[in-house]
Coordinates of C-alpha atoms and ligand atoms in Angstrom, one line a residue:
X30 CA -106.4 -44.7 -56.2
X31 CA -110.1 -44.6 -57.4
X32 CA -110.7 -48.3 -56.7
X33 CA -109.0 -48.2 -53.5
X34 CA -111.3 -44.8 -51.9
X35 CA -114.2 -46.8 -53.2
X36 CA -112.9 -49.5 -51.1
X37 CA -111.8 -47.5 -48.3
X38 CA -115.5 -45.8 -48.3
X39 CA -117.0 -49.5 -48.0
X40 CA -114.5 -50.5 -45.3
X41 CA -116.2 -47.0 -43.1
X42 CA -119.5 -47.8 -44.1
X43 CA -119.3 -51.9 -42.9
X44 CA -117.7 -50.2 -39.6
X45 CA -120.8 -48.2 -39.4
X46 CA -123.3 -51.0 -40.2
X47 CA -122.3 -52.9 -37.5
X48 CA -121.8 -50.0 -35.5
X49 CA -117.9 -50.6 -34.5
X50 CA -117.2 -47.2 -35.1
X51 CA -119.0 -46.8 -31.7
X52 CA -117.3 -49.4 -29.7
X53 CA -114.1 -48.2 -31.3
X54 CA -115.0 -44.0 -30.6
X55 CA -116.0 -45.1 -27.0
X56 CA -112.3 -47.7 -26.8
X57 CA -109.7 -45.0 -28.3
X58 CA -111.7 -42.2 -27.9
X59 CA -110.4 -40.6 -31.5
X60 CA -112.5 -38.3 -33.9
X61 CA -111.8 -40.3 -36.8
X62 CA -114.5 -42.7 -35.4
X63 CA -117.0 -39.7 -34.7
X64 CA -116.2 -38.9 -38.2
X65 CA -117.9 -42.1 -39.5
X66 CA -120.9 -41.8 -37.6
X67 CA -121.8 -38.4 -39.0
X68 CA -121.0 -39.3 -42.6
X69 CA -123.2 -42.4 -42.1
X70 CA -125.7 -41.3 -39.8
X71 CA -128.3 -42.6 -42.6
X72 CA -127.4 -46.3 -42.2
X73 CA -129.6 -47.8 -39.8
X74 CA -128.7 -50.1 -36.8
X75 CA -129.6 -53.5 -37.7
X76 CA -128.5 -55.6 -34.8
X77 CA -128.6 -53.5 -31.6
X78 CA -129.3 -57.1 -30.2
X79 CA -125.6 -58.5 -31.1
X80 CA -123.0 -58.7 -28.9
X81 CA -120.0 -56.4 -29.9
X82 CA -117.6 -60.1 -30.3
X83 CA -120.4 -61.2 -32.7
X84 CA -120.8 -57.6 -35.0
X85 CA -116.9 -57.3 -35.3
X86 CA -117.0 -61.2 -36.6
X87 CA -120.0 -60.7 -38.9
X88 CA -118.1 -57.7 -40.1
X89 CA -114.7 -59.1 -40.8
X90 CA -116.6 -61.7 -42.9
X91 CA -118.4 -59.5 -44.8
X92 CA -114.8 -57.3 -45.8
X93 CA -113.4 -60.9 -46.8
X94 CA -110.1 -62.8 -47.0
X95 CA -107.4 -60.7 -45.7
X96 CA -109.9 -59.0 -42.6
X97 CA -111.2 -63.1 -41.9
X98 CA -107.1 -63.8 -41.5
X99 CA -106.8 -60.4 -39.3
X100 CA -109.2 -61.6 -37.1
X101 CA -107.9 -65.0 -36.8
X102 CA -104.8 -63.5 -36.1
X103 CA -106.3 -61.3 -33.2
X104 CA -108.1 -64.4 -31.7
X105 CA -105.4 -65.4 -30.0
X106 CA -103.6 -62.2 -28.7
X107 CA -105.0 -61.0 -25.5
X108 CA -103.7 -57.6 -25.6
X109 CA -106.1 -56.3 -28.0
X110 CA -109.5 -57.3 -27.1
X111 CA -111.2 -58.8 -24.2
X112 CA -112.1 -62.3 -23.8
X113 CA -115.6 -62.4 -25.3
X114 CA -114.6 -61.1 -28.2
X115 CA -111.4 -62.9 -29.1
X116 CA -114.0 -66.6 -28.4
X117 CA -116.1 -64.8 -31.0
X118 CA -113.1 -64.4 -33.3
X119 CA -111.8 -67.7 -33.0
X120 CA -115.1 -68.4 -34.6
X121 CA -114.5 -66.8 -38.2
X122 CA -115.2 -68.3 -41.1
X123 CA -114.7 -67.5 -44.6
X124 CA -117.8 -67.0 -45.7
X125 CA -117.0 -66.4 -49.7
X126 CA -119.2 -67.3 -52.7
X127 CA -117.3 -69.9 -54.9
X128 CA -116.5 -68.3 -58.3
X129 CA -117.6 -69.8 -61.5
X130 CA -115.9 -72.9 -62.3
X131 CA -115.4 -71.7 -66.0
X132 CA -113.0 -68.9 -64.6
X133 CA -111.2 -71.6 -62.5
X134 CA -110.9 -73.8 -66.2
X135 CA -109.3 -70.7 -67.9
X136 CA -106.9 -70.8 -65.3
X137 CA -105.6 -74.3 -65.3
X138 CA -105.6 -73.9 -69.1
X139 CA -103.4 -71.1 -69.2
X140 CA -100.7 -72.6 -66.7
X141 CA -100.5 -75.9 -68.3
X142 CA -100.0 -74.5 -71.4
X143 CA -102.2 -77.1 -73.7
X144 CA -101.2 -79.7 -71.9
X145 CA -104.8 -80.5 -69.5
X146 CA -106.2 -83.2 -71.5
X147 CA -103.0 -84.5 -71.0
X148 CA -102.3 -84.3 -67.4
X149 CA -105.5 -83.9 -66.1
X150 CA -108.4 -86.2 -68.1
X151 CA -110.9 -85.7 -65.6
X152 CA -111.8 -82.2 -63.7
X153 CA -115.1 -82.2 -61.7
X154 CA -117.1 -79.2 -62.6
X155 CA -118.4 -78.3 -59.6
X156 CA -115.6 -77.5 -56.9
X157 CA -115.0 -79.5 -53.7
X158 CA -114.4 -77.1 -51.3
X159 CA -114.3 -72.8 -51.8
X160 CA -112.2 -71.3 -49.2
X161 CA -111.5 -67.8 -49.1
X162 CA -107.7 -67.9 -51.5
X163 CA -108.7 -70.6 -53.2
X164 CA -110.9 -73.3 -55.1
X165 CA -110.4 -77.1 -54.8
X166 CA -111.5 -79.1 -57.4
X167 CA -111.6 -83.2 -57.4
X168 CA -109.4 -84.1 -60.5
X169 CA -107.1 -87.3 -62.1
X170 CA -103.6 -86.9 -62.9
X171 CA -102.4 -89.2 -65.4
X172 CA -99.3 -90.1 -63.5
X173 CA -97.3 -90.9 -66.6
X174 CA -98.0 -87.6 -68.4
X175 CA -96.6 -86.0 -65.6
X176 CA -93.3 -88.5 -65.6
X177 CA -92.8 -87.7 -69.1
X178 CA -93.2 -83.5 -68.7
X179 CA -90.9 -83.8 -65.9
X180 CA -87.9 -84.8 -68.6
X181 CA -88.4 -82.0 -70.5
X182 CA -89.6 -79.6 -67.8
X183 CA -87.4 -77.0 -69.4
X184 CA -90.2 -76.4 -72.0
X185 CA -92.7 -75.6 -68.8
X186 CA -90.7 -73.0 -66.5
X187 CA -94.0 -71.8 -65.1
X188 CA -94.6 -75.0 -63.4
X189 CA -92.3 -76.2 -60.5
X190 CA -93.0 -80.5 -60.6
X191 CA -91.6 -81.9 -57.0
X192 CA -89.6 -85.0 -57.3
X193 CA -91.7 -88.4 -58.1
X194 CA -89.2 -90.9 -56.5
X195 CA -91.1 -91.1 -53.3
X196 CA -94.7 -91.8 -55.3
X197 CA -95.7 -94.5 -57.8
X198 CA -98.5 -95.3 -60.1
X199 CA -99.5 -97.2 -63.2
X200 CA -102.8 -95.9 -63.8
X201 CA -104.7 -92.1 -63.1
X202 CA -104.2 -90.9 -59.7
X203 CA -107.1 -89.1 -57.9
X204 CA -106.1 -85.8 -56.9
X205 CA -107.6 -82.5 -56.1
X206 CA -106.5 -79.1 -58.1
X207 CA -106.3 -75.9 -56.2
X208 CA -106.6 -72.7 -58.0
X209 CA -106.1 -69.3 -56.5
X210 CA -109.3 -66.9 -57.0
X211 CA -108.8 -64.3 -59.6
X212 CA -108.0 -61.0 -58.3
X213 CA -107.5 -62.0 -54.7
X214 CA -104.0 -61.5 -54.8
X215 CA -104.8 -57.8 -56.0
X216 CA -107.6 -57.0 -53.6
X217 CA -105.4 -58.9 -50.4
X218 CA -102.4 -56.4 -51.9
X219 CA -105.1 -53.3 -52.2
X220 CA -106.5 -54.0 -48.6
X221 CA -103.3 -54.3 -46.8
X222 CA -102.0 -51.2 -48.2
X223 CA -105.5 -49.8 -46.6
X224 CA -105.1 -51.8 -43.3
X225 CA -101.4 -50.0 -42.9
X226 CA -102.6 -46.7 -43.6
X227 CA -106.0 -47.0 -41.2
X228 CA -104.3 -48.4 -38.5
X229 CA -101.3 -46.0 -38.7
X230 CA -104.1 -42.9 -38.9
X231 CA -105.2 -44.5 -35.6
X232 CA -102.1 -45.0 -34.1
X233 CA -100.9 -41.3 -34.7
X234 CA -103.5 -40.1 -32.6
X235 CA -103.5 -42.4 -30.2
X236 CA -101.3 -41.5 -27.0
X237 CA -98.0 -43.7 -26.6
X238 CA -99.3 -46.2 -23.6
X239 CA -102.8 -47.1 -26.1
X240 CA -100.6 -47.6 -28.8
X241 CA -101.1 -51.0 -30.9
X242 CA -98.9 -53.0 -32.9
X243 CA -100.1 -52.4 -35.9
X244 CA -96.8 -52.4 -38.2
X245 CA -96.0 -55.7 -36.5
X246 CA -99.5 -57.4 -37.1
X247 CA -99.4 -56.2 -41.1
X248 CA -96.4 -57.5 -41.6
X249 CA -97.4 -61.0 -39.9
X250 CA -100.4 -60.7 -42.1
X251 CA -98.1 -59.8 -45.5
X252 CA -96.5 -62.7 -44.6
X253 CA -98.2 -65.6 -44.4
X254 CA -100.3 -64.0 -47.8
X255 CA -97.2 -63.9 -49.6
X256 CA -96.8 -67.3 -48.9
X257 CA -100.4 -68.8 -49.6
X258 CA -100.7 -66.5 -52.7
X259 CA -97.8 -68.5 -54.5
X260 CA -98.8 -72.2 -54.5
X261 CA -95.4 -73.1 -55.5
X262 CA -94.1 -72.2 -52.1
X263 CA -96.6 -74.2 -50.9
X264 CA -95.5 -76.9 -53.3
X265 CA -91.9 -76.9 -51.8
X266 CA -93.3 -77.0 -47.8
X267 CA -95.5 -80.1 -48.7
X268 CA -92.5 -81.7 -50.2
X269 CA -90.1 -81.0 -47.2
X270 CA -92.7 -82.4 -44.8
X271 CA -93.6 -85.4 -46.9
X272 CA -89.8 -86.2 -46.9
X273 CA -89.8 -85.8 -43.1
X274 CA -92.6 -87.9 -42.4
X275 CA -92.5 -90.9 -45.2
X276 CA -91.3 -93.5 -42.9
X277 CA -93.8 -92.8 -40.6
X278 CA -97.2 -94.3 -39.6
X279 CA -98.9 -91.4 -37.6
X280 CA -98.9 -88.9 -40.0
X281 CA -99.4 -88.7 -43.5
X282 CA -98.9 -85.9 -46.3
X283 CA -100.4 -86.5 -49.4
X284 CA -97.7 -85.2 -52.9
X285 CA -98.1 -82.4 -54.0
X286 CA -97.5 -82.9 -57.5
X287 CA -96.8 -79.8 -59.5
X288 CA -97.5 -76.3 -58.9
X289 CA -97.8 -72.8 -60.2
X290 CA -98.3 -69.6 -59.0
X291 CA -102.2 -70.1 -59.2
X292 CA -102.6 -73.7 -59.1
X293 CA -101.6 -77.0 -57.3
X294 CA -102.4 -80.8 -57.7
X295 CA -101.9 -82.5 -54.9
X296 CA -103.1 -86.2 -53.9
X297 CA -106.5 -86.3 -52.7
X298 CA -106.8 -87.7 -49.4
X299 CA -110.3 -89.2 -47.6
X300 CA -110.2 -88.8 -44.1
X301 CA -112.5 -87.8 -41.1
X302 CA -112.4 -84.0 -40.1
X303 CA -110.6 -83.3 -36.7
X304 CA -113.6 -81.6 -35.8
X305 CA -116.0 -84.4 -36.3
X306 CA -116.0 -85.3 -32.8
X307 CA -119.4 -87.2 -33.4
X308 CA -117.6 -89.7 -36.3
X309 CA -115.0 -90.2 -34.2
X310 CA -117.3 -91.2 -31.4
X311 CA -119.5 -93.5 -33.2
X312 CA -117.0 -95.3 -34.8
X313 CA -115.5 -95.9 -31.2
X314 CA -112.0 -94.3 -32.3
X315 CA -109.6 -94.2 -29.6
X316 CA -109.5 -90.8 -29.3
X317 CA -106.8 -90.8 -26.2
X318 CA -104.3 -92.5 -28.7
X319 CA -105.5 -90.0 -31.7
X320 CA -105.0 -87.0 -29.2
X321 CA -101.7 -88.4 -27.4
X322 CA -100.4 -88.6 -31.3
X323 CA -101.2 -85.1 -32.5
X324 CA -99.0 -83.9 -29.7
X325 CA -96.1 -86.0 -30.7
X326 CA -96.4 -84.9 -33.9
X327 CA -96.0 -81.7 -33.0
X328 CA -93.1 -82.1 -30.7
X329 CA -91.1 -84.3 -33.4
X330 CA -91.9 -81.9 -35.6
X331 CA -90.2 -79.3 -34.0
X332 CA -87.6 -81.1 -32.2
X333 CA -86.5 -83.9 -34.9
X334 CA -87.2 -82.2 -38.1
X335 CA -87.3 -78.6 -37.1
X336 CA -89.8 -78.1 -39.8
X337 CA -93.5 -77.3 -38.6
X338 CA -96.8 -77.2 -40.4
X339 CA -97.7 -73.8 -38.6
X340 CA -101.7 -73.7 -40.1
X341 CA -102.9 -76.3 -37.6
X342 CA -106.3 -75.2 -37.5
X343 CA -109.1 -78.2 -37.4
X344 CA -109.9 -77.5 -41.4
X345 CA -106.3 -78.8 -42.5
X346 CA -106.4 -81.9 -40.5
X347 CA -107.7 -85.4 -41.0
X348 CA -107.9 -88.7 -39.1
X349 CA -107.4 -91.9 -40.6
X350 CA -109.5 -93.9 -38.8
X351 CA -109.8 -97.0 -40.9
X352 CA -108.6 -98.9 -37.9
X353 CA -110.3 -97.2 -35.2
X354 CA -107.8 -98.6 -32.4
X355 CA -104.8 -97.5 -34.5
X356 CA -106.0 -93.5 -35.4
X357 CA -103.5 -91.5 -37.8
X358 CA -103.0 -88.3 -39.1
X359 CA -103.4 -86.7 -42.4
X360 CA -102.6 -82.8 -42.6
X361 CA -102.9 -80.5 -45.9
X362 CA -102.5 -77.0 -46.8
X363 CA -98.7 -76.5 -46.3
X364 CA -98.7 -72.6 -46.8
X365 CA -97.7 -71.6 -43.3
X366 CA -94.7 -73.4 -41.7
X367 CA -92.0 -72.8 -39.5
X368 CA -88.5 -73.6 -37.9
X369 CA -86.5 -72.6 -34.8
X370 CA -83.0 -71.7 -34.4
X371 CA -81.0 -74.4 -32.5
X372 CA -80.5 -71.4 -29.6
X373 CA -84.6 -71.1 -29.9
X374 CA -85.5 -74.8 -29.8
X375 CA -82.8 -75.0 -26.7
X376 CA -84.9 -72.1 -25.2
X377 CA -87.8 -73.7 -25.9
X378 CA -87.3 -76.5 -24.2
X379 CA -85.2 -75.7 -21.3
X380 CA -88.1 -73.3 -20.5
X381 CA -90.4 -75.9 -20.6
X382 CA -88.5 -78.8 -18.8
X383 CA -87.8 -75.5 -15.9
X384 CA -91.5 -75.1 -16.0
X385 CA -92.9 -78.8 -15.6
X386 CA -90.5 -79.0 -12.7
X387 CA -91.9 -75.7 -11.5
X388 CA -88.3 -74.3 -11.5
X389 CA -88.8 -70.7 -11.6
X390 CA -85.1 -69.9 -10.7
X391 CA -84.1 -72.2 -13.1
X392 CA -86.1 -70.1 -15.8
X393 CA -84.6 -66.6 -14.7
X394 CA -81.0 -67.8 -14.7
X395 CA -81.8 -69.4 -18.4
X396 CA -83.1 -66.0 -19.4
X397 CA -80.0 -64.1 -17.6
X398 CA -77.0 -66.2 -18.2
X399 CA -78.1 -66.8 -22.2
X400 CA -78.0 -63.2 -22.5
X401 CA -81.5 -63.3 -23.8
X402 CA -81.9 -60.4 -21.3
X403 CA -79.3 -57.8 -21.4
X404 CA -78.3 -55.5 -19.2
X405 CA -78.9 -54.9 -15.0
X406 CA -81.4 -57.7 -14.0
X407 CA -81.6 -58.7 -10.4
X408 CA -82.3 -62.5 -10.4
X409 CA -84.4 -62.6 -7.5
X410 CA -87.0 -59.8 -9.2
X411 CA -86.9 -61.7 -12.3
X412 CA -87.8 -64.7 -10.6
X413 CA -90.4 -63.2 -9.1
X414 CA -91.8 -61.7 -12.3
X415 CA -92.0 -65.3 -13.8
X416 CA -93.2 -67.1 -10.8
X417 CA -96.2 -64.3 -11.1
X418 CA -96.9 -64.9 -14.3
X419 CA -96.6 -68.7 -14.8
X420 CA -97.8 -69.8 -11.3
X421 CA -101.2 -69.1 -11.8
X422 CA -101.1 -71.7 -14.7
X423 CA -100.6 -74.6 -11.7
X424 CA -103.7 -73.5 -9.7
X425 CA -105.6 -75.8 -12.5
X426 CA -105.8 -79.2 -13.0
X427 CA -102.8 -81.1 -14.8
X428 CA -105.4 -81.5 -17.4
X429 CA -105.7 -78.0 -18.3
X430 CA -102.5 -76.5 -18.3
X431 CA -102.0 -74.7 -21.5
X432 CA -98.4 -74.9 -22.6
X433 CA -99.5 -72.3 -25.5
X434 CA -100.4 -70.0 -22.5
X435 CA -97.0 -70.8 -20.5
X436 CA -94.8 -69.8 -23.5
X437 CA -97.3 -66.5 -24.2
X438 CA -96.7 -65.2 -20.4
X439 CA -93.1 -66.5 -20.2
X440 CA -92.6 -64.7 -23.7
X441 CA -94.3 -61.5 -22.1
X442 CA -92.0 -61.1 -19.2
X443 CA -89.5 -61.1 -21.3
X444 CA -90.6 -58.2 -23.3
X445 CA -91.2 -55.9 -20.1
X446 CA -87.3 -56.9 -19.8
X447 CA -86.6 -55.8 -23.6
X448 CA -86.0 -59.5 -24.7
X449 CA -86.6 -59.5 -28.4
X450 CA -88.9 -62.7 -29.1
X451 CA -88.2 -63.9 -32.5
X452 CA -91.1 -64.4 -34.7
X453 CA -90.6 -68.5 -35.2
X454 CA -91.0 -68.7 -31.8
X455 CA -94.3 -66.7 -31.8
X456 CA -95.3 -68.5 -34.7
X457 CA -94.9 -71.7 -32.5
X458 CA -96.5 -70.7 -29.9
X459 CA -100.0 -70.0 -32.3
X460 CA -99.2 -72.8 -33.8
X461 CA -99.5 -74.9 -29.9
X462 CA -102.6 -73.2 -29.2
X463 CA -104.1 -74.5 -32.4
X464 CA -102.8 -78.0 -30.9
X465 CA -103.8 -77.8 -28.1
X466 CA -107.6 -76.9 -28.5
X467 CA -107.4 -80.2 -31.2
X468 CA -106.3 -82.6 -28.4
X469 CA -108.5 -81.5 -26.0
X470 CA -111.3 -81.6 -28.4
X471 CA -110.6 -85.0 -29.6
X472 CA -109.6 -85.9 -26.1
X473 CA -111.0 -83.8 -23.1
X474 CA -108.8 -85.4 -20.6
X475 CA -106.1 -85.1 -22.7
X476 CA -102.8 -84.2 -20.4
X477 CA -100.2 -82.4 -22.2
X478 CA -98.1 -82.4 -19.0
X479 CA -97.6 -85.9 -19.4
X480 CA -97.4 -86.6 -22.7
X481 CA -95.1 -83.3 -23.4
X482 CA -92.9 -83.8 -20.6
X483 CA -91.1 -87.1 -21.7
X484 CA -91.0 -86.2 -25.4
X485 CA -89.1 -82.8 -23.9
X486 CA -87.0 -84.3 -21.6
X487 CA -85.8 -87.2 -24.1
X488 CA -85.0 -84.7 -26.5
X489 CA -83.0 -82.6 -24.3
X490 CA -81.1 -85.4 -22.5
X491 CA -80.2 -86.8 -26.3
X492 CA -79.0 -83.8 -27.6
X493 CA -77.3 -81.6 -24.5
X494 CA -77.2 -84.6 -21.8
X495 CA -74.3 -86.0 -20.3
X496 CA -73.7 -88.8 -23.1
X497 CA -74.7 -86.2 -26.0
X498 CA -71.9 -84.0 -24.5
X499 CA -69.5 -86.9 -24.1
X500 CA -70.1 -88.0 -27.7
X501 CA -69.7 -84.5 -29.1
X502 CA -66.2 -84.7 -26.7
X503 CA -65.2 -87.8 -28.3
X504 CA -66.1 -86.4 -32.0
X505 CA -64.1 -83.4 -31.5
X506 CA -61.4 -85.3 -29.9
X507 CA -59.8 -86.4 -33.1
X508 CA -59.6 -82.7 -34.4
X509 CA -58.7 -81.4 -31.0
X510 CA -55.3 -84.0 -31.7
X511 CA -55.1 -83.3 -35.1
X512 CA -54.6 -79.1 -34.2
X513 CA -52.2 -80.0 -31.4
X514 CA -50.6 -81.6 -33.5
X515 CA -49.7 -78.7 -35.9
X516 CA -49.3 -76.8 -33.0
X517 CA -45.6 -76.6 -32.9
X518 CA -45.3 -76.2 -36.7
X519 CA -47.8 -73.2 -36.4
X520 CA -46.1 -71.4 -33.4
X521 CA -42.5 -71.7 -34.9
X522 CA -44.3 -70.1 -38.2
X523 CA -45.8 -67.5 -36.3
X524 CA -42.3 -66.9 -34.7
X525 CA -40.6 -66.9 -38.0
X526 CA -43.3 -64.5 -39.4
X527 CA -43.0 -62.3 -36.6
X528 CA -39.0 -62.2 -37.3
X529 CA -39.6 -61.4 -40.6
X530 CA -42.5 -58.8 -39.7
X531 CA -39.7 -57.4 -37.2
X532 CA -37.0 -57.1 -39.7
X533 CA -38.9 -55.4 -42.0
X534 CA -40.0 -52.8 -39.5
X535 CA -36.5 -51.9 -38.9
X536 CA -35.7 -51.7 -43.1
X537 CA -38.9 -49.4 -42.6
X538 CA -37.8 -47.4 -39.7
X539 CA -33.5 -47.1 -40.5
X540 CA -35.7 -45.6 -43.9
X541 CA -37.4 -43.6 -42.7
X542 CA -34.7 -41.9 -40.3
X543 CA -32.3 -41.3 -43.1
X544 CA -35.2 -39.6 -44.9
X545 CA -35.9 -37.8 -42.1
X546 CA -31.8 -36.7 -41.5
X547 CA -31.8 -36.0 -44.9
X548 CA -34.6 -33.8 -44.9
X549 CA -33.3 -31.6 -41.6
X550 CA -29.8 -31.5 -43.3
X551 CA -31.4 -30.0 -46.3
X552 CA -33.0 -27.6 -44.0
X553 CA -30.0 -26.4 -41.9
X554 CA -28.3 -26.1 -44.9
X555 CA -31.4 -23.7 -46.8
X556 CA -31.8 -21.8 -44.1
X557 CA -28.1 -21.3 -43.4
X558 CA -27.7 -20.0 -46.9
X559 CA -30.7 -17.8 -46.5
X560 CA -29.4 -16.0 -43.8
X561 CA -26.0 -15.6 -45.3
X562 CA -28.2 -13.9 -48.3
X563 CA -30.4 -11.8 -45.7
X564 CA -27.0 -10.3 -43.8
X565 CA -25.4 -9.0 -46.7
X566 CA -28.7 -7.4 -47.9
X567 CA -28.7 -6.0 -44.4
X568 CA -25.2 -4.6 -44.6
X569 CA -26.3 -3.0 -47.7
X570 CA -29.0 -1.2 -46.4
X571 CA -26.8 0.0 -43.4
X572 CA -28.8 -2.0 -40.6
X573 CA -25.4 -3.3 -39.3
X574 CA -26.6 -5.1 -36.2
X575 CA -29.1 -7.2 -37.7
X576 CA -27.1 -8.2 -40.3
X577 CA -24.6 -9.2 -38.0
X578 CA -27.5 -11.2 -36.3
X579 CA -28.4 -13.0 -39.3
X580 CA -24.7 -14.1 -40.0
X581 CA -24.5 -15.2 -36.6
X582 CA -27.6 -17.2 -37.1
X583 CA -26.0 -18.6 -40.7
X584 CA -23.1 -19.5 -38.6
X585 CA -24.6 -21.0 -36.1
X586 CA -26.8 -23.2 -38.6
X587 CA -24.1 -24.4 -41.0
X588 CA -21.8 -25.1 -37.9
X589 CA -24.7 -27.8 -36.5
X590 CA -25.0 -29.3 -40.4
X591 CA -21.4 -29.7 -40.2
X592 CA -21.4 -31.3 -36.5
X593 CA -24.3 -33.5 -37.4
X594 CA -22.7 -34.7 -40.8
X595 CA -19.8 -36.0 -39.0
X596 CA -21.4 -37.6 -36.0
X597 CA -23.5 -39.6 -38.4
X598 CA -20.4 -40.4 -40.2
X599 CA -19.3 -42.4 -37.1
X600 CA -22.7 -44.0 -36.6
Ligands
ATP712 N1 -105.6 -83.2 -51.0 C1 -106.6 -82.8 -50.7 N2 -107.5 -84.3 -50.3 C2 -109.1 -84.1 -50.4 N3 -109.5 -82.6 -49.7 C3 -108.9 -81.3 -49.9 C4 -107.3 -81.9 -50.5 N4 -106.9 -80.6 -50.3 C5 -107.6 -79.5 -49.9 N5 -109.1 -80.3 -49.5 C6 -110.0 -79.3 -49.5 O1 -110.4 -78.2 -49.8 C7 -110.6 -77.3 -48.6 C8 -109.4 -76.0 -48.5 O2 -108.2 -76.6 -49.5 P1 -107.0 -75.8 -48.4 O3 -107.3 -76.0 -46.9 O4 -105.7 -76.0 -48.9 O5 -107.2 -74.4 -49.1 P2 -106.8 -72.7 -48.3 O6 -107.1 -72.2 -49.3 O7 -105.7 -73.2 -48.2 O8 -107.5 -72.7 -47.2 P3 -107.6 -71.9 -45.7 O9 -106.8 -71.5 -46.0 O10 -108.6 -71.5 -45.6 O11 -107.1 -72.9 -44.9 C9 -109.8 -78.2 -47.4 O12 -110.6 -78.0 -46.0 C10 -110.8 -79.6 -47.9 O13 -111.9 -79.9 -47.4

């Protein structure tokens, strides 16, 4: 509690130090930001010449991993900040001090439970890289020791050892050991709670038109941090992706050998960072092919395997340029992955194809006929809205068409009509932002239109085209015939069952009627006798008239009873 309070004070101090409170006070007109200025009046304004975007970026970098991730997330939404700020946020980098290798060693020792020397005969003293969540060390893995350990896995239930069938080695293997920063989990959790608290306070004081989608953003952050902070989940994702691409030439996925929550041992890769454009050029790499292969990989992950790497920022993608004319990709860091439902996949492809054909009516029809948009919607009006959102994208040259923007604008129109866009579709759209940026960085003339269109059309034809439908029908025919063969039996059984049911119903009705008759008889008899007793009582009290009435009533009741029994006997 006390540490959370200190952290909150530190966050507000940083807001003031970079004069973000003044910006937000103006943007949202909230007293809370004016209070910060009052409370931290003594903090000097050191960066008056810096733009707001730069100050925001520096503040987030100061605050640490969660805030950097928040900034990265906001940099690909355009309903939060203007383009100048989002451009700056796109350059967010994690400025973290490496943590002591001694601590890393202690974590490795703890999780490998006394087997470190056997499994990892060499671990470098200095880290290879230090990111905000993890630090990475070059190391050597004794492969045979790992094979033996897998056989007696029971003893090491904190470790997940992946299937080793897809890898073989007779000597030590070059690996990297990824170690989660000590206390980063606690710090991120604490910051998440504070972020939720701060955004809810802000939201409470905003009028509905200005409210921010805070809960949605914080949920998304929490979700991605949950996976990134548990390396066993990353190990599982890595294995799935590796299996998908095992026989492919264009993407290599390094082997994740094993992991605990805090460490992962991964095959070491040697590639050129996809950001290193200078090297790609100086080695005369076929950048056009490289860029096109990037787009192909993205769509194949989605359409063929339905499992996509969703953290494709340039730090995680490398190129193997051993043969510059045949460049291929290497992907690392499998913390965030995604997959789509069959319906979302169809939605995506159909809409993109219709967009390529500039057929906005078709897009409108798709949204209505498939029930994505419910309620009464005027098709022409929807078509107009879609055209308004998408047509400006055509005004650019084909090279500049950004599919990520197409999707984003489409989702926006959908949301205006209360369509619920599934989070995985949003994740995909955000991944596409990186894929497109990367492709254009590698080969500025990349024409996504030309590259993606045939892939999408082929997939759609394969899945939903005439041939695919005929094959599907042909496959279902035996089942239909089988079903029809059983129909007479089933119908007979149905009728038979129905007959039995009717008989049962009849029996129950008769029983009920009998019970009912008995009750009526009993009541006629009971009331008849009651009136006889009443009549003699009234007579003894000299109430002759009333006594006669009671006698008459009792006679009526008893005679009715006799007639009823008499009729019942002849039924
Ligand atoms: N298999 C590998 N081979 C060689 N280098 C690696 C490997 N895995 C990671 N690295 C190096 O370590 C860096 C950080 O690794 P990784 O991206 O997996 O960590 P992270 O904490 O998830 O970082 P972030 O979330 O910021 O991307 C990479 O950018 C790369 O330089």
